[in-house]
Amino acid sequence: MTSPTSTRSAAILRDALKQSEARAIEALLASLSRAETERFSRDFSIFARPDQLPPEGAWSTWLVMGGRGAGKTRTGAEWVRGMALGEPPYARKPIGRIALLGETQGEVREVMIEGVSGLLAVHRARERPVWLPSRRRLEWPNGAIAQAFSAEDPEGLRGPQFAAAWADELAKWRNAEETWDMLQFGLRLGDAPRQVVTTTPRPIPLMKRLLKDARTRVSRAATRANVGNLAPGFLETIVGRYAGTRLGRQELEGELIEDRVDALWRRDLIERARVEAAPELVRIVVAVDPPASSRRGADACGLVAAGIAADGHAYVLEDATLNEVQPLRWARAAIALYHRHQADCLVAEVNQGGEMVASVLAEADSSVPVRSVRATRGKWLRAEPVAALYEQGQVHHVGAFPALEDELCDFGLDGLSSGRSPDRLDALVWALTALCLGRSGEPKVRRM
């Protein structure tokens, strides 16, 4: 039980923090015992920002949207801790069954549970749960249990039931709709089941629905709000590079960014084009959009694998784009992608590197056939007929490719809003052009 003295001290400390009275804080801390000092240093409810504390009132979903490094993981971990232990302002009594959901099982373990701001880190030693990796569950000394699930396996949620759930990086989930639906069916214990969602926002349909739901409460935080816990110089470097861009607003400010009005691709088109697996493919290519320079800070190397089925429908299989400017390194990555998908050839743009591109790919593996292509029109004109294939339902994404899809939906008449080269888009355009379009940009006539 918390003593009246501790309660009064906590109240004084809260007032001092709010008023920024440094001397009062120092005097109070000096008067505390070691045990009280440890308790206050780990009491997240004292030091948390308002956006990191659960909203008041009746709600079923708490949507925590924030930029990279804004403290979302700590928020989610502290919420689960408070629910499991039954501590205000999270819960009045311990919650016995909790679900933990992430993009993959690896993300759940490495970020949500074992991460520097994860569940094991936010507990004091005597209250810390035991992590049982083989059973994918956390067990608290008071009997509370949290089970780990992955968005890669929505069916894993069929059967178990919970009173609370923490869903991390929802906007990146491969099977977002199906996994979310399965979770809702499982939230059926207790008087008022609740869930917290911590995510960097992306305008997927599920996010939009949650924002419109009257039972949802929303917290927002930019990366800069957590500057005290970030590496020195991080904000200066990253904000200087991405401030004002659509990517910066989404990844740093935590804003939900809709499609550009003049973008060639729309997110609803891509969502309709998504499939879980590709049929038998008659031809597979890997497209390479090499960086224009080997100097540090140059463009990335666009790498996209795609294939085409007998009926003329194309399938995007993988976006393996990497920030690598050394020719032999990106060439080896392209060759690895070629072998991984058992492709028929590499399609490589040679506008910048000329014969060097083909020669460096041959150095990496001379047995791989390379088809050199040269851009004679601007990026918009080259991309238009490929975007038209999406409109016609001729292209499908096998799974989700968030970085590639964000680039497609940010590509307007003046290029990307960041001003950077659309390397992923370029590689995609080359791959689908090689598979589906003739030299004139018209669809190839396929004989059935």
CSV table of C-alpha atoms in Angstrom, one decimal:
chain,number,residue,atom,x,y,z
A,1,MET,CA,0.0,0.0,0.0
A,2,THR,CA,1.2,3.5,-0.7
A,3,SER,CA,1.6,5.6,2.5
A,4,PRO,CA,0.0,9.0,3.0
A,5,THR,CA,3.5,10.5,3.1
A,6,SER,CA,4.3,9.1,-0.4
A,7,THR,CA,1.0,10.3,-1.7
A,8,ARG,CA,1.7,13.9,-0.5
A,9,SER,CA,5.2,13.8,-1.8
A,10,ALA,CA,4.0,12.6,-5.2
A,11,ALA,CA,1.5,15.5,-5.3
A,12,ILE,CA,4.2,18.0,-4.4
A,13,LEU,CA,6.4,16.6,-7.1
A,14,ARG,CA,3.7,16.8,-9.8
A,15,ASP,CA,3.1,20.5,-8.9
A,16,ALA,CA,6.8,21.2,-9.0
A,17,LEU,CA,7.2,19.6,-12.4
A,18,LYS,CA,4.3,21.5,-13.8
A,19,GLN,CA,5.6,24.8,-12.6
A,20,SER,CA,9.2,24.0,-13.5
A,21,GLU,CA,10.4,24.9,-10.0
A,22,ALA,CA,13.8,23.2,-10.1
A,23,ARG,CA,14.8,24.1,-6.6
A,24,ALA,CA,11.6,22.7,-5.1
A,25,ILE,CA,12.2,19.4,-7.0
A,26,GLU,CA,15.7,19.1,-5.8
A,27,ALA,CA,14.7,19.8,-2.2
A,28,LEU,CA,12.0,17.2,-2.3
A,29,LEU,CA,14.2,14.5,-3.9
A,30,ALA,CA,16.8,15.1,-1.3
A,31,SER,CA,14.2,14.5,1.5
A,32,LEU,CA,13.2,11.1,0.1
A,33,SER,CA,14.5,7.7,1.2
A,34,ARG,CA,16.2,5.5,-1.4
A,35,ALA,CA,13.1,3.4,-1.7
A,36,GLU,CA,10.9,6.4,-2.3
A,37,THR,CA,13.4,7.8,-4.8
A,38,GLU,CA,13.4,4.5,-6.8
A,39,ARG,CA,9.6,4.5,-6.7
A,40,PHE,CA,9.3,8.0,-8.1
A,41,SER,CA,12.0,7.5,-10.7
A,42,ARG,CA,9.9,4.5,-12.1
A,43,ASP,CA,6.5,6.1,-11.6
A,44,PHE,CA,5.5,6.7,-15.2
A,45,SER,CA,2.3,8.5,-14.2
A,46,ILE,CA,4.4,11.3,-12.7
A,47,PHE,CA,6.8,11.9,-15.6
A,48,ALA,CA,4.7,10.9,-18.6
A,49,ARG,CA,3.4,13.5,-21.1
A,50,PRO,CA,-0.4,14.0,-21.2
A,51,ASP,CA,-0.5,12.2,-24.5
A,52,GLN,CA,1.1,9.1,-22.9
A,53,LEU,CA,-1.6,8.7,-20.2
A,54,PRO,CA,-4.9,7.0,-20.9
A,55,PRO,CA,-7.8,9.3,-21.7
A,56,GLU,CA,-10.6,9.6,-19.2
A,57,GLY,CA,-14.2,8.5,-19.8
A,58,ALA,CA,-15.7,5.6,-21.6
A,59,TRP,CA,-13.8,4.3,-24.7
A,60,SER,CA,-12.9,1.0,-26.2
A,61,THR,CA,-9.9,1.9,-28.4
A,62,TRP,CA,-7.1,4.3,-27.4
A,63,LEU,CA,-5.3,5.2,-30.7
A,64,VAL,CA,-1.8,6.5,-29.9
A,65,MET,CA,-0.4,8.1,-33.1
A,66,GLY,CA,3.1,9.4,-33.0
A,67,GLY,CA,6.3,10.0,-35.0
A,68,ARG,CA,9.3,7.8,-34.9
A,69,GLY,CA,10.8,7.7,-31.4
A,70,ALA,CA,7.9,9.7,-29.9
A,71,GLY,CA,7.6,7.2,-27.0
A,72,LYS,CA,4.8,5.1,-28.3
A,73,THR,CA,6.3,1.8,-27.2
A,74,ARG,CA,6.8,3.1,-23.7
A,75,THR,CA,3.2,4.3,-23.6
A,76,GLY,CA,1.9,0.8,-24.7
A,77,ALA,CA,4.1,-1.1,-22.3
A,78,GLU,CA,3.2,1.1,-19.3
A,79,TRP,CA,-0.5,0.7,-20.2
A,80,VAL,CA,-0.2,-3.1,-20.2
A,81,ARG,CA,1.8,-3.0,-17.0
A,82,GLY,CA,-0.9,-0.9,-15.3
A,83,MET,CA,-3.7,-3.1,-16.5
A,84,ALA,CA,-1.9,-6.3,-15.4
A,85,LEU,CA,-1.1,-4.9,-11.9
A,86,GLY,CA,-4.4,-3.1,-11.6
A,87,GLU,CA,-2.8,0.3,-11.0
A,88,PRO,CA,-4.6,3.7,-11.5
A,89,PRO,CA,-5.0,5.5,-13.8
A,90,TYR,CA,-5.0,2.3,-15.9
A,91,ALA,CA,-7.2,0.0,-14.0
A,92,ARG,CA,-8.9,-0.4,-10.7
A,93,LYS,CA,-8.1,-4.1,-10.4
A,94,PRO,CA,-5.7,-6.5,-12.2
A,95,ILE,CA,-6.7,-7.6,-15.7
A,96,GLY,CA,-6.1,-11.3,-16.0
A,97,ARG,CA,-5.9,-11.9,-19.8
A,98,ILE,CA,-4.2,-9.5,-22.3
A,99,ALA,CA,-3.3,-9.9,-26.0
A,100,LEU,CA,-0.1,-8.5,-27.5
A,101,LEU,CA,-0.1,-8.0,-31.2
A,102,GLY,CA,2.7,-6.9,-33.6
A,103,GLU,CA,3.6,-7.0,-37.2
A,104,THR,CA,5.6,-10.2,-36.7
A,105,GLN,CA,6.4,-12.5,-33.8
A,106,GLY,CA,9.9,-11.1,-33.9
A,107,GLU,CA,8.6,-7.5,-33.5
A,108,VAL,CA,6.4,-8.5,-30.6
A,109,ARG,CA,9.4,-10.1,-28.8
A,110,GLU,CA,12.2,-7.6,-29.7
A,111,VAL,CA,10.2,-4.4,-29.4
A,112,MET,CA,7.1,-4.9,-27.2
A,113,ILE,CA,8.5,-7.4,-24.7
A,114,GLU,CA,12.3,-7.3,-24.7
A,115,GLY,CA,12.9,-3.8,-26.2
A,116,VAL,CA,14.5,-0.9,-24.3
A,117,SER,CA,11.0,0.5,-23.7
A,118,GLY,CA,9.2,-2.8,-23.7
A,119,LEU,CA,7.3,-4.7,-21.0
A,120,LEU,CA,10.3,-6.3,-19.2
A,121,ALA,CA,12.0,-2.9,-18.9
A,122,VAL,CA,9.2,-1.0,-17.4
A,123,HIS,CA,8.6,-3.3,-14.4
A,124,ARG,CA,10.3,-3.2,-11.1
A,125,ALA,CA,12.1,-6.4,-10.3
A,126,ARG,CA,9.6,-7.7,-7.8
A,127,GLU,CA,6.6,-7.2,-10.1
A,128,ARG,CA,8.3,-8.2,-13.4
A,129,PRO,CA,6.5,-10.9,-15.4
A,130,VAL,CA,8.3,-14.0,-16.6
A,131,TRP,CA,8.7,-14.3,-20.4
A,132,LEU,CA,8.1,-17.8,-21.7
A,133,PRO,CA,9.2,-17.7,-25.4
A,134,SER,CA,8.2,-21.2,-26.2
A,135,ARG,CA,4.7,-20.5,-25.1
A,136,ARG,CA,4.7,-16.9,-26.4
A,137,ARG,CA,3.3,-15.5,-23.1
A,138,LEU,CA,4.2,-13.3,-20.2
A,139,GLU,CA,3.1,-14.4,-16.7
A,140,TRP,CA,2.9,-12.0,-13.8
A,141,PRO,CA,3.4,-12.9,-10.1
A,142,ASN,CA,-0.3,-12.0,-9.5
A,143,GLY,CA,-1.5,-14.5,-12.1
A,144,ALA,CA,-2.1,-12.1,-15.0
A,145,ILE,CA,-1.1,-13.4,-18.4
A,146,ALA,CA,-0.3,-11.7,-21.7
A,147,GLN,CA,-0.2,-13.8,-25.0
A,148,ALA,CA,1.8,-12.8,-28.0
A,149,PHE,CA,0.3,-12.9,-31.5
A,150,SER,CA,1.4,-11.8,-35.0
A,151,ALA,CA,-0.5,-10.1,-37.8
A,152,GLU,CA,1.1,-12.7,-40.1
A,153,ASP,CA,-1.2,-15.3,-38.5
A,154,PRO,CA,-4.7,-13.9,-37.9
A,155,GLU,CA,-6.1,-17.4,-37.3
A,156,GLY,CA,-3.9,-17.6,-34.2
A,157,LEU,CA,-6.4,-15.3,-32.5
A,158,ARG,CA,-9.3,-17.7,-33.1
A,159,GLY,CA,-10.2,-19.2,-29.7
A,160,PRO,CA,-8.4,-17.2,-27.0
A,161,GLN,CA,-10.3,-14.5,-25.2
A,162,PHE,CA,-9.1,-11.3,-23.5
A,163,ALA,CA,-10.1,-8.3,-21.4
A,164,ALA,CA,-7.4,-6.0,-22.9
A,165,ALA,CA,-5.0,-5.8,-25.9
A,166,TRP,CA,-2.0,-3.8,-27.1
A,167,ALA,CA,-1.6,-3.6,-30.8
A,168,ASP,CA,1.7,-2.1,-32.0
A,169,GLU,CA,2.4,-0.5,-35.5
A,170,LEU,CA,-1.1,-1.4,-36.8
A,171,ALA,CA,-0.5,0.6,-40.0
A,172,LYS,CA,2.2,-1.8,-41.0
A,173,TRP,CA,0.3,-5.0,-40.5
A,174,ARG,CA,0.3,-7.4,-43.5
A,175,ASN,CA,-3.3,-8.7,-42.7
A,176,ALA,CA,-4.6,-5.6,-40.9
A,177,GLU,CA,-8.3,-6.1,-41.5
A,178,GLU,CA,-8.5,-9.8,-40.8
A,179,THR,CA,-6.2,-9.6,-37.7
A,180,TRP,CA,-8.1,-6.7,-36.3
A,181,ASP,CA,-11.4,-8.5,-36.8
A,182,MET,CA,-10.2,-11.6,-35.1
A,183,LEU,CA,-9.0,-9.5,-32.1
A,184,GLN,CA,-12.4,-7.9,-31.7
A,185,PHE,CA,-14.0,-11.3,-31.5
A,186,GLY,CA,-11.6,-12.2,-28.7
A,187,LEU,CA,-12.1,-9.1,-26.6
A,188,ARG,CA,-15.0,-10.5,-24.6
A,189,LEU,CA,-13.8,-10.7,-21.0
A,190,GLY,CA,-14.5,-8.3,-18.2
A,191,ASP,CA,-16.9,-5.4,-17.8
A,192,ALA,CA,-15.4,-3.1,-20.4
A,193,PRO,CA,-12.7,-4.7,-22.7
A,194,ARG,CA,-10.2,-2.1,-24.0
A,195,GLN,CA,-7.3,-1.9,-26.4
A,196,VAL,CA,-4.5,0.5,-27.1
A,197,VAL,CA,-3.0,0.9,-30.5
A,198,THR,CA,0.4,2.5,-30.8
A,199,THR,CA,1.4,3.3,-34.4
A,200,THR,CA,3.1,5.7,-36.8
A,201,PRO,CA,0.1,6.5,-39.0
A,202,ARG,CA,-0.5,5.6,-42.6
A,203,PRO,CA,-3.8,6.2,-44.3
A,204,ILE,CA,-5.0,2.6,-44.6
A,205,PRO,CA,-8.8,2.0,-44.4
A,206,LEU,CA,-8.7,0.5,-41.0
A,207,MET,CA,-6.9,3.6,-39.5
A,208,LYS,CA,-9.5,5.8,-41.1
A,209,ARG,CA,-12.4,3.8,-39.6
A,210,LEU,CA,-10.9,3.9,-36.1
A,211,LEU,CA,-10.5,7.6,-36.3
A,212,LYS,CA,-14.2,8.0,-37.1
A,213,ASP,CA,-15.4,5.6,-34.5
A,214,ALA,CA,-17.1,7.3,-31.6
A,215,ARG,CA,-15.6,4.8,-29.2
A,216,THR,CA,-12.0,5.7,-30.1
A,217,ARG,CA,-9.9,8.3,-28.3
A,218,VAL,CA,-6.8,9.7,-30.0
A,219,SER,CA,-3.5,10.9,-28.7
A,220,ARG,CA,-0.9,12.5,-30.9
A,221,ALA,CA,2.8,13.2,-30.4
A,222,ALA,CA,5.6,14.3,-32.7
A,223,THR,CA,9.1,12.9,-32.5
A,224,ARG,CA,10.4,16.1,-31.0
A,225,ALA,CA,8.2,15.6,-27.9
A,226,ASN,CA,10.6,12.9,-26.8
A,227,VAL,CA,13.8,14.7,-27.5
A,228,GLY,CA,15.2,14.0,-24.1
A,229,ASN,CA,15.4,10.3,-24.8
A,230,LEU,CA,16.8,10.6,-28.4
A,231,ALA,CA,20.4,10.5,-29.5
A,232,PRO,CA,22.0,13.9,-29.6
A,233,GLY,CA,21.7,15.5,-33.1
A,234,PHE,CA,19.0,13.1,-34.3
A,235,LEU,CA,16.3,15.7,-34.6
A,236,GLU,CA,18.6,18.2,-36.2
A,237,THR,CA,19.8,15.8,-38.8
A,238,ILE,CA,16.5,14.1,-39.6
A,239,VAL,CA,14.2,17.1,-39.3
A,240,GLY,CA,16.5,19.1,-41.4
A,241,ARG,CA,16.2,16.5,-44.1
A,242,TYR,CA,12.5,15.7,-44.0
A,243,ALA,CA,10.8,18.8,-42.4
A,244,GLY,CA,7.8,19.8,-44.4
A,245,THR,CA,7.7,16.8,-46.6
A,246,ARG,CA,4.8,14.3,-46.6
A,247,LEU,CA,7.2,11.6,-45.3
A,248,GLY,CA,8.4,13.9,-42.5
A,249,ARG,CA,4.9,14.9,-41.5
A,250,GLN,CA,3.9,11.2,-41.3
A,251,GLU,CA,7.1,9.7,-39.7
A,252,LEU,CA,8.1,12.7,-37.5
A,253,GLU,CA,4.9,14.6,-36.8
A,254,GLY,CA,2.6,11.6,-36.6
A,255,GLU,CA,0.1,13.0,-39.1
A,256,LEU,CA,-2.2,10.8,-41.1
A,257,ILE,CA,-1.4,11.8,-44.7
A,258,GLU,CA,-3.9,11.3,-47.4
A,259,ASP,CA,-3.0,10.8,-51.1
A,260,ARG,CA,-1.7,13.7,-53.1
A,261,VAL,CA,-4.4,15.1,-55.3
A,262,ASP,CA,-2.1,14.9,-58.4
A,263,ALA,CA,-0.6,11.5,-57.5
A,264,LEU,CA,-0.6,8.8,-60.2
A,265,TRP,CA,-1.5,6.1,-57.7
A,266,ARG,CA,-4.2,6.0,-55.1
A,267,ARG,CA,-4.2,3.9,-51.9
A,268,ASP,CA,-7.6,2.4,-52.5
A,269,LEU,CA,-6.4,1.1,-55.9
A,270,ILE,CA,-3.4,-0.6,-54.2
A,271,GLU,CA,-5.6,-2.0,-51.4
A,272,ARG,CA,-7.9,-3.6,-54.0
A,273,ALA,CA,-4.9,-5.0,-55.8
A,274,ARG,CA,-3.5,-6.8,-52.7
A,275,VAL,CA,-3.4,-10.6,-52.7
A,276,GLU,CA,-1.9,-13.1,-50.3
A,277,ALA,CA,-0.2,-15.2,-53.0
A,278,ALA,CA,0.6,-15.2,-56.6
A,279,PRO,CA,-0.6,-17.9,-59.0
A,280,GLU,CA,1.8,-19.8,-61.2
A,281,LEU,CA,3.9,-17.2,-63.1
A,282,VAL,CA,5.1,-17.6,-66.6
A,283,ARG,CA,7.9,-15.0,-66.3
A,284,ILE,CA,9.6,-13.2,-63.5
A,285,VAL,CA,12.0,-10.2,-63.7
A,286,VAL,CA,14.0,-8.2,-61.3
A,287,ALA,CA,14.4,-4.5,-62.1
A,288,VAL,CA,17.4,-2.5,-61.0
A,289,ASP,CA,17.4,1.3,-60.8
A,290,PRO,CA,21.0,2.0,-59.8
A,291,PRO,CA,22.0,5.1,-57.8
A,292,ALA,CA,23.3,7.9,-59.9
A,293,SER,CA,26.4,8.2,-57.9
A,294,SER,CA,28.6,6.1,-55.7
A,295,ARG,CA,29.1,9.0,-53.3
A,296,ARG,CA,27.7,8.8,-49.8
A,297,GLY,CA,24.2,10.4,-49.6
A,298,ALA,CA,23.3,9.5,-53.2
A,299,ASP,CA,20.0,8.0,-54.2
A,300,ALA,CA,19.1,4.5,-53.1
A,301,CYS,CA,19.3,1.5,-55.4
A,302,GLY,CA,15.7,0.5,-56.5
A,303,LEU,CA,15.2,-3.2,-56.5
A,304,VAL,CA,11.8,-4.8,-57.3
A,305,ALA,CA,10.8,-8.3,-58.3
A,306,ALA,CA,7.6,-8.9,-60.3
A,307,GLY,CA,6.1,-11.6,-62.4
A,308,ILE,CA,3.3,-12.2,-64.9
A,309,ALA,CA,0.7,-15.0,-65.1
A,310,ALA,CA,-0.7,-16.6,-68.2
A,311,ASP,CA,-3.7,-14.4,-68.1
A,312,GLY,CA,-1.6,-11.2,-68.4
A,313,HIS,CA,-2.0,-10.1,-64.7
A,314,ALA,CA,1.2,-9.0,-63.1
A,315,TYR,CA,2.2,-9.5,-59.5
A,316,VAL,CA,4.7,-7.4,-57.5
A,317,LEU,CA,6.6,-10.0,-55.4
A,318,GLU,CA,9.2,-8.0,-53.4
A,319,ASP,CA,10.6,-4.5,-52.9
A,320,ALA,CA,14.2,-5.1,-51.9
A,321,THR,CA,15.4,-1.5,-52.4
A,322,LEU,CA,18.4,-0.6,-50.3
A,323,ASN,CA,20.4,2.4,-49.4
A,324,GLU,CA,23.7,1.2,-50.9
A,325,VAL,CA,25.8,3.2,-53.4
A,326,GLN,CA,28.8,0.9,-53.8
A,327,PRO,CA,28.2,-0.8,-57.2
A,328,LEU,CA,29.4,-4.3,-56.3
A,329,ARG,CA,27.2,-4.3,-53.2
A,330,TRP,CA,24.0,-3.3,-54.8
A,331,ALA,CA,24.8,-5.6,-57.7
A,332,ARG,CA,25.1,-8.6,-55.3
A,333,ALA,CA,21.8,-7.6,-53.7
A,334,ALA,CA,20.2,-7.6,-57.2
A,335,ILE,CA,21.6,-11.0,-58.0
A,336,ALA,CA,20.4,-12.4,-54.7
A,337,LEU,CA,16.9,-11.1,-55.4
A,338,TYR,CA,17.1,-12.7,-58.9
A,339,HIS,CA,18.0,-16.1,-57.4
A,340,ARG,CA,15.5,-15.8,-54.5
A,341,HIS,CA,12.6,-15.5,-57.0
A,342,GLN,CA,14.2,-17.8,-59.7
A,343,ALA,CA,13.7,-14.9,-62.1
A,344,ASP,CA,14.2,-15.0,-65.9
A,345,CYS,CA,16.3,-11.9,-66.2
A,346,LEU,CA,17.5,-8.7,-64.7
A,347,VAL,CA,16.2,-5.4,-66.2
A,348,ALA,CA,18.7,-2.6,-65.4
A,349,GLU,CA,18.5,1.1,-66.3
A,350,VAL,CA,21.7,2.3,-67.8
A,351,ASN,CA,21.1,6.0,-68.2
A,352,GLN,CA,23.5,7.0,-65.4
A,353,GLY,CA,26.0,4.1,-65.4
A,354,GLY,CA,26.1,3.1,-69.0
A,355,GLU,CA,28.1,-0.1,-69.6
A,356,MET,CA,29.3,0.0,-66.0
A,357,VAL,CA,25.9,-1.2,-64.8
A,358,ALA,CA,26.0,-4.4,-67.0
A,359,SER,CA,29.6,-5.0,-66.2
A,360,VAL,CA,29.3,-4.8,-62.4
A,361,LEU,CA,26.2,-7.1,-62.6
A,362,ALA,CA,28.3,-9.5,-64.6
A,363,GLU,CA,31.1,-9.3,-62.1
A,364,ALA,CA,28.6,-10.3,-59.4
A,365,ASP,CA,27.3,-13.3,-61.4
A,366,SER,CA,28.1,-13.6,-65.1
A,367,SER,CA,25.5,-16.3,-65.6
A,368,VAL,CA,22.5,-14.0,-65.0
A,369,PRO,CA,21.0,-12.5,-68.1
A,370,VAL,CA,20.8,-8.7,-68.1
A,371,ARG,CA,18.5,-6.6,-70.2
A,372,SER,CA,19.6,-3.0,-70.4
A,373,VAL,CA,17.0,-0.3,-70.7
A,374,ARG,CA,17.4,3.4,-71.2
A,375,ALA,CA,14.9,6.1,-70.3
A,376,THR,CA,14.0,8.4,-73.2
A,377,ARG,CA,11.0,10.0,-71.5
A,378,GLY,CA,10.5,11.6,-68.1
A,379,LYS,CA,9.5,9.6,-65.1
A,380,TRP,CA,5.9,10.8,-65.1
A,381,LEU,CA,5.4,9.7,-68.7
A,382,ARG,CA,7.0,6.4,-68.1
A,383,ALA,CA,4.9,5.8,-65.0
A,384,GLU,CA,1.5,6.7,-66.5
A,385,PRO,CA,0.9,3.5,-68.5
A,386,VAL,CA,2.0,1.4,-65.5
A,387,ALA,CA,-0.5,3.3,-63.2
A,388,ALA,CA,-3.1,2.7,-65.8
A,389,LEU,CA,-2.6,-1.1,-65.4
A,390,TYR,CA,-3.4,-0.7,-61.7
A,391,GLU,CA,-6.6,1.2,-62.7
A,392,GLN,CA,-7.5,-1.7,-65.0
A,393,GLY,CA,-6.9,-4.2,-62.2
A,394,GLN,CA,-4.0,-5.8,-64.1
A,395,VAL,CA,-1.4,-5.5,-61.3
A,396,HIS,CA,-1.5,-7.0,-57.8
A,397,HIS,CA,0.7,-6.7,-54.7
A,398,VAL,CA,1.6,-10.0,-53.0
A,399,GLY,CA,1.4,-8.7,-49.4
A,400,ALA,CA,2.2,-5.2,-48.3
A,401,PHE,CA,5.1,-3.0,-49.3
A,402,PRO,CA,4.7,0.2,-47.2
A,403,ALA,CA,7.7,2.1,-48.4
A,404,LEU,CA,7.0,1.4,-52.0
A,405,GLU,CA,3.3,2.1,-51.7
A,406,ASP,CA,4.0,5.4,-49.8
A,407,GLU,CA,6.3,6.4,-52.7
A,408,LEU,CA,3.7,5.6,-55.4
A,409,CYS,CA,1.0,7.6,-53.6
A,410,ASP,CA,3.4,10.6,-53.2
A,411,PHE,CA,4.4,10.7,-56.8
A,412,GLY,CA,2.9,13.8,-58.5
A,413,LEU,CA,3.7,15.9,-61.5
A,414,ASP,CA,6.7,17.4,-59.8
A,415,GLY,CA,7.9,14.1,-58.5
A,416,LEU,CA,8.0,13.2,-54.7
A,417,SER,CA,7.1,15.9,-52.3
A,418,SER,CA,10.5,15.4,-50.6
A,419,GLY,CA,12.3,16.2,-53.8
A,420,ARG,CA,14.2,12.9,-53.7
A,421,SER,CA,14.5,10.4,-56.5
A,422,PRO,CA,11.6,7.8,-56.6
A,423,ASP,CA,14.0,4.8,-56.7
A,424,ARG,CA,11.4,2.2,-55.7
A,425,LEU,CA,8.9,3.6,-58.1
A,426,ASP,CA,11.4,3.6,-60.9
A,427,ALA,CA,12.3,0.0,-60.4
A,428,LEU,CA,8.6,-1.0,-60.2
A,429,VAL,CA,7.9,0.9,-63.5
A,430,TRP,CA,10.9,-0.9,-65.3
A,431,ALA,CA,9.7,-4.3,-64.0
A,432,LEU,CA,6.1,-3.9,-65.1
A,433,THR,CA,7.0,-2.3,-68.3
A,434,ALA,CA,9.2,-5.2,-69.2
A,435,LEU,CA,6.5,-7.7,-68.3
A,436,CYS,CA,3.3,-6.0,-69.6
A,437,LEU,CA,4.1,-3.1,-72.0
A,438,GLY,CA,5.6,-2.8,-75.4
A,439,ARG,CA,8.3,-0.3,-76.3
A,440,SER,CA,5.6,2.2,-77.2
A,441,GLY,CA,4.1,1.9,-73.7
A,442,GLU,CA,1.0,0.1,-75.0
A,443,PRO,CA,-0.1,-3.2,-73.4
A,444,LYS,CA,1.4,-6.3,-75.0
A,445,VAL,CA,-0.9,-8.5,-76.9
A,446,ARG,CA,-0.9,-11.9,-75.3
A,447,ARG,CA,-2.0,-15.0,-77.1
A,448,MET,CA,-4.0,-17.4,-75.0
